[in-house]
Coordinates of N, CA and C in Angstrom, one line a residue:
M126 N 1.1 -1.0 -0.4 CA -0.3 0.0 0.2 C 0.9 1.4 0.0
D127 N 0.5 2.4 -0.9 CA 1.4 3.3 -1.0 C 1.2 3.8 0.3
K128 N 2.4 4.6 0.7 CA 2.3 5.3 2.0 C 1.8 6.3 2.5
I129 N 1.5 7.3 1.1 CA 0.9 8.6 1.7 C -0.7 8.3 1.8
I130 N -1.3 7.0 0.9 CA -2.6 6.6 1.0 C -3.0 6.3 2.5
K131 N -2.2 5.0 3.0 CA -2.0 4.7 4.1 C -2.3 5.8 5.6
E132 N -1.3 7.0 5.0 CA -0.9 8.0 6.0 C -2.9 8.7 6.1
K133 N -3.2 8.7 4.6 CA -4.5 9.6 5.0 C -5.5 8.6 5.8
A134 N -5.7 7.5 5.3 CA -6.6 6.3 5.7 C -6.5 6.4 7.4
Y135 N -5.2 6.3 7.7 CA -5.2 6.1 9.3 C -5.6 8.2 10.0
T136 N -5.2 8.8 8.9 CA -5.9 10.1 9.6 C -7.5 10.0 9.4
I137 N -7.7 9.7 8.9 CA -9.7 9.6 8.5 C -9.8 8.6 9.6
R138 N -9.5 7.3 9.9 CA -9.7 6.6 10.9 C -9.8 7.3 12.3
G139 N -8.6 8.2 12.3 CA -8.4 8.8 13.7 C -9.6 9.8 13.9
I140 N -9.9 10.7 12.8 CA -10.7 11.5 12.9 C -12.2 10.7 13.5
A141 N -12.7 9.5 12.4 CA -13.8 8.8 13.0 C -13.8 8.6 14.6
I142 N -12.3 7.9 15.2 CA -12.1 8.0 16.4 C -12.5 9.3 17.7
L143 N -12.3 10.1 16.7 CA -12.8 11.4 17.7 C -13.8 11.8 17.8
V144 N -14.8 11.7 16.5 CA -16.2 11.8 16.5 C -17.1 10.7 17.3
I145 N -16.6 9.7 17.1 CA -17.3 8.9 18.1 C -16.9 8.9 19.5
I146 N -16.0 9.6 20.0 CA -15.7 10.0 21.4 C -16.5 11.2 21.7
L147 N -16.5 12.1 20.9 CA -17.8 13.6 21.2 C -19.0 13.3 21.0
C148 N -19.7 12.4 20.1 CA -20.6 11.7 19.9 C -21.2 11.4 21.3
H149 N -19.9 10.4 22.6 CA -20.9 9.9 23.6 C -20.2 11.0 24.7
A150 N -20.0 12.5 25.0 CA -19.8 13.4 25.4 C -21.0 13.8 25.8
P151 N -21.4 14.5 27.3 CA -22.2 14.8 27.4 C -22.9 16.4 27.2
F152 N -22.1 16.8 26.3 CA -22.0 18.4 25.5 C -23.6 18.5 24.4
I153 N -23.5 19.7 24.4 CA -24.8 19.8 23.2 C -24.3 19.4 21.9
I154 N -23.0 19.4 21.4 CA -22.6 19.1 20.2 C -22.9 17.6 20.2
S155 N -23.0 16.5 21.2 CA -23.3 15.2 21.0 C -24.7 15.0 20.4
Q156 N -25.6 15.9 20.4 CA -27.1 16.0 19.7 C -26.9 16.1 18.4
Y157 N -25.6 16.7 17.4 CA -25.9 16.7 16.2 C -24.6 15.6 15.7
C158 N -24.1 14.6 16.4 CA -23.0 14.4 15.5 C -23.9 13.2 14.8
Y159 N -23.0 12.8 14.1 CA -23.1 11.3 13.1 C -22.4 10.0 13.5
G160 N -22.9 9.4 15.0 CA -21.6 8.5 15.4 C -22.1 7.3 14.7
D161 N -23.4 6.9 13.7 CA -23.2 5.7 13.2 C -22.4 5.8 11.9
L162 N -22.3 6.9 11.6 CA -21.3 7.0 9.9 C -20.1 6.5 10.6
A163 N -19.7 7.1 11.7 CA -18.2 7.5 12.3 C -17.7 6.2 12.3
V164 N -19.0 5.2 13.3 CA -18.6 3.7 13.6 C -18.7 2.8 12.3
S165 N -19.0 3.1 11.3 CA -19.1 2.4 10.0 C -17.7 3.1 9.2
V166 N -17.2 4.2 9.3 CA -16.2 4.6 8.9 C -14.7 3.7 9.3
F167 N -14.9 3.7 10.6 CA -13.9 2.9 11.2 C -13.6 1.7 11.3
F168 N -15.1 0.9 11.3 CA -14.8 -0.5 10.9 C -14.6 -1.1 9.6
F169 N -14.9 0.0 9.0 CA -14.7 0.0 7.4 C -12.9 0.3 7.4
F170 N -12.3 1.1 7.7 CA -10.7 1.3 7.4 C -10.1 0.5 8.1
T171 N -10.8 -0.3 9.6 CA -10.2 -1.2 10.2 C -9.8 -2.7 10.0
G172 N -11.0 -3.0 8.9 CA -10.8 -4.3 8.0 C -10.5 -4.2 7.0
Y173 N -10.2 -3.1 6.5 CA -9.2 -2.6 5.3 C -8.1 -2.8 5.3
F174 N -7.3 -2.6 6.7 CA -6.3 -2.6 7.1 C -5.6 -4.2 7.2
V175 N -6.7 -5.0 8.1 CA -6.7 -6.1 8.7 C -6.2 -7.3 7.3
M176 N -7.5 -6.9 6.7 CA -7.4 -7.7 5.5 C -5.9 -7.5 4.6
N177 N -5.9 -6.3 4.5 CA -4.3 -6.0 3.6 C -3.0 -6.4 3.9
N178 N -3.4 -6.3 5.5 CA -1.8 -7.1 6.2 C -2.2 -8.8 5.8
Y179 N -3.0 -9.0 5.9 CA -3.7 -10.6 6.1 C -3.2 -11.0 4.3
L180 N -3.3 -10.3 3.2 CA -3.1 -10.9 2.0 C -2.0 -10.6 1.5
T181 N -0.9 -9.6 2.3 CA 0.2 -9.0 1.6 C 1.4 -9.7 2.3
K182 N 1.0 -10.7 3.2 CA 2.0 -11.9 4.0 C 2.4 -12.7 3.2
D183 N 3.4 -13.2 3.3 CA 3.9 -14.6 2.0 C 3.3 -15.5 2.3
N184 N 2.7 -15.9 3.5 CA 1.7 -17.2 3.8 C 0.7 -16.6 4.1
Y185 N -0.1 -16.4 3.7 CA -1.4 -15.8 3.7 C -2.4 -16.9 4.1
L186 N -2.0 -18.2 3.0 CA -2.7 -19.1 3.3 C -3.0 -19.8 4.9
D187 N -1.7 -19.2 5.7 CA -1.7 -19.7 7.1 C -2.8 -19.3 8.0
K188 N -4.0 -20.1 8.4 CA -4.9 -20.0 9.1 C -5.1 -19.3 10.5
K189 N -4.0 -19.8 11.0 CA -3.3 -19.4 12.3 C -2.9 -17.5 13.0
Y190 N -2.7 -17.2 11.3 CA -2.0 -16.1 11.5 C -3.5 -14.9 11.5
L191 N -4.5 -15.2 10.8 CA -6.0 -14.2 11.4 C -6.0 -14.8 12.7
L192 N -6.2 -15.8 13.1 CA -6.4 -16.4 14.5 C -5.5 -15.5 15.5
R193 N -4.2 -15.5 15.6 CA -3.4 -14.7 16.2 C -3.6 -13.3 16.3
K194 N -4.2 -12.9 14.9 CA -4.7 -11.1 14.7 C -5.7 -10.9 15.6
I195 N -6.7 -11.8 15.7 CA -8.0 -11.8 16.1 C -8.2 -11.9 18.1
Y196 N -7.2 -12.6 18.2 CA -7.0 -13.3 19.6 C -5.9 -11.8 20.1
N197 N -5.0 -11.2 19.5 CA -4.1 -9.9 20.2 C -5.1 -9.0 20.1

């Protein structure tokens, strides 16, 4: 994966985390946030990175790799 694309994706994922945190805050801003969208974006990018790491390994057919990732 290109380094610039990876950095941008991590930035978007970080923004999604901040939006999720702000949506759980008891401030007035929590009434106007898009928490569902932020959770969807976070899970999309997290799943994308896990699958990208899984498929770029030399032994991606090793089923124990994915189980170790889930366990950690």
